[in-house]
């Protein structure tokens, strides 16, 4: 949550204000309650504003700050203190010499704040962050140089933080990381800092990921990383595969729509080199060291939890004891876990606090841990014993779309690695999914369905087996981007209560594929809602006679249920997108949400 950007430009480099504001725009998906920048030379200039980045852009004069080469910026998702100008970052010390931006939660801030107040410091905000510039200022007053003052201040902090700080007149950015991501970019025109690579990927692809406990000093031509005591630590320079174009909208009105349309290529990327059709095998060398035949537990949140439900179901079909848990409930559920358990954290960002907490608990209990993530070198990837990357590429829209589909495919591959060997037919079916998604994108009637139901009172989604997580996901997408009431149910559960909600103003989206027993039972549930006058939208491959009972049909190619769940979900993503579009919602940045949820 929250996005941090920092820059120290070399001679002939860019203006810091441009790099920082453009970087914040790439990170706005991490939070958009407020934004701010600090340019420390020749004297400290701080601008901040509640609301989206556009509000800050109105208060900052790029022209007046042109020519200055150092800066930091922040886009906020509120934790301590309401979204307001005062609570926006950067925060300063009393003398205005120090400016600090922070992502995370400083758990001991109240005690630090009380001590500082007792020493006579006047606070201007309600944030936990503000203790940091005051602590730095305190040590500067006692004669410490800026780096020493930063280090001494950080040494007081408990909790999770990614921090960047600048000091008036100094051409250096200081950074610290604990449980919150920070990456340094090494470019020809300067040195960059950010919560995530898209902030500076247009300038450089050479990066150094900071680790917990690291302190970094960024100057125009280098980044020196040490521990809190000042001892040098070596963080390798890596090259990231993302390019700037990946992080732009490419002519689509919204990142979400672009990312929905990227699914054929991101799914191909997920499968590339991992299916050997000649040998009839799945090849995941990163998982070769896992020798596991005990129970498997998935932990995840939100959309990733829906993918986890899908993964667990897939493994159970191979006879593996596999279950999915909401990461935030994992501890209180007292799930039995020991050294025979494999615990799989499914997390697009790799930074979700609830999921990391559950993985850490599993690790403490002796379990083997595996991260299934999109984000290279994320906390989950670094902390788990093993990592399987879903390779979806950057996802900027807050609502997860292409990463869900890639999670589904990555988990299907995982099931072949840990469960039964694949048959040739199963491998071919997996290989064909990206092309079938393309067919859905080219033939969909989702927009017309959205137009028909844009004024509905509520939206219900039902499915069984692999289609149950799809029903949950369809409802989540609908509620998060349209702000309309939507619920997903296991189709058989409808008659146990939710049926009371069904009226002629509540369309029911039913995922029905194949013509087996599961389909027949869901069709029975469709008839129940039809009899109560609810409009029915069937997402179907046309194999069964569900269309007879449906008012609208969203067609998908006829494939096995696993593949059908990927295809059906694409139709539901598009329906949610078009309803939100017709309602004029903030599709890429829905209210109250953030892309990466780093608080529990
Ligand atoms: C919904 C959505 C969220 C995330 C959840 C977990 O569209 O994106 O529900 O799925 O916050 O995030 P990750 O996958 O990063 O752990």
Tab-separated table of C-alpha atoms and ligand atoms in Angstrom, residues 300-306 346-353 355 373 395 397-401 403 407 473 476-477 480 593-597, ligand 1:
chain	number	residue	atom	x	y	z
A	300	UNK	CA	-4.614	-16.224	0.011
A	301	UNK	CA	-6.935	-13.206	0.006
A	302	UNK	CA	-9.581	-11.798	-2.327
A	303	UNK	CA	-9.197	-12.784	-5.945
A	304	UNK	CA	-6.128	-14.850	-5.132
A	305	UNK	CA	-8.244	-16.808	-2.635
A	306	UNK	CA	-10.635	-17.642	-5.443
A	346	UNK	CA	-1.139	-17.401	-3.724
A	347	UNK	CA	-0.488	-13.681	-4.023
A	348	UNK	CA	-0.205	-11.525	-7.112
A	349	UNK	CA	1.760	-8.789	-5.367
A	350	UNK	CA	3.687	-11.050	-3.024
A	351	UNK	CA	3.268	-8.296	-0.434
A	352	UNK	CA	-0.195	-8.923	1.030
A	353	UNK	CA	0.271	-8.703	4.787
A	355	UNK	CA	-0.872	-13.839	3.284
A	373	UNK	CA	3.240	-14.895	-7.256
A	395	UNK	CA	-1.013	-5.418	-13.598
A	397	UNK	CA	-5.684	-1.888	-12.657
A	398	UNK	CA	-6.569	-2.383	-9.019
A	399	UNK	CA	-9.063	-5.117	-9.921
A	400	UNK	CA	-7.101	-8.289	-10.590
A	401	UNK	CA	-7.905	-9.808	-13.992
A	403	UNK	CA	-3.259	-12.318	-12.814
A	407	UNK	CA	-2.866	-18.014	-11.229
A	473	UNK	CA	-14.765	-13.952	-8.512
A	476	UNK	CA	-16.104	-9.644	-6.434
A	477	UNK	CA	-15.220	-7.994	-9.747
A	480	UNK	CA	-15.371	-3.673	-6.514
A	593	UNK	CA	-9.178	0.074	-2.503
A	594	UNK	CA	-5.495	-0.332	-3.250
A	595	UNK	CA	-3.555	-2.767	-5.365
A	596	UNK	CA	-1.245	-4.025	-2.722
A	597	UNK	CA	-2.655	-4.484	0.783
B	1	LIG	C1	-9.469	-7.946	-6.287
B	1	LIG	C2	-8.106	-7.926	-5.813
B	1	LIG	C3	-7.856	-8.284	-4.398
B	1	LIG	C4	-6.536	-9.064	-4.289
B	1	LIG	C5	-6.173	-9.297	-2.813
B	1	LIG	C6	-4.914	-10.137	-2.667
B	1	LIG	O1	-9.549	-7.606	-7.637
B	1	LIG	O2	-7.213	-7.613	-6.532
B	1	LIG	O3	-8.909	-9.019	-3.847
B	1	LIG	O4	-6.674	-10.284	-4.958
B	1	LIG	O5	-5.997	-8.067	-2.182
B	1	LIG	O6	-3.845	-9.531	-3.321
B	1	LIG	P1	-2.553	-10.350	-3.721
B	1	LIG	O7	-2.931	-11.298	-4.788
B	1	LIG	O8	-1.577	-9.314	-4.168
B	1	LIG	O9	-2.104	-11.072	-2.479
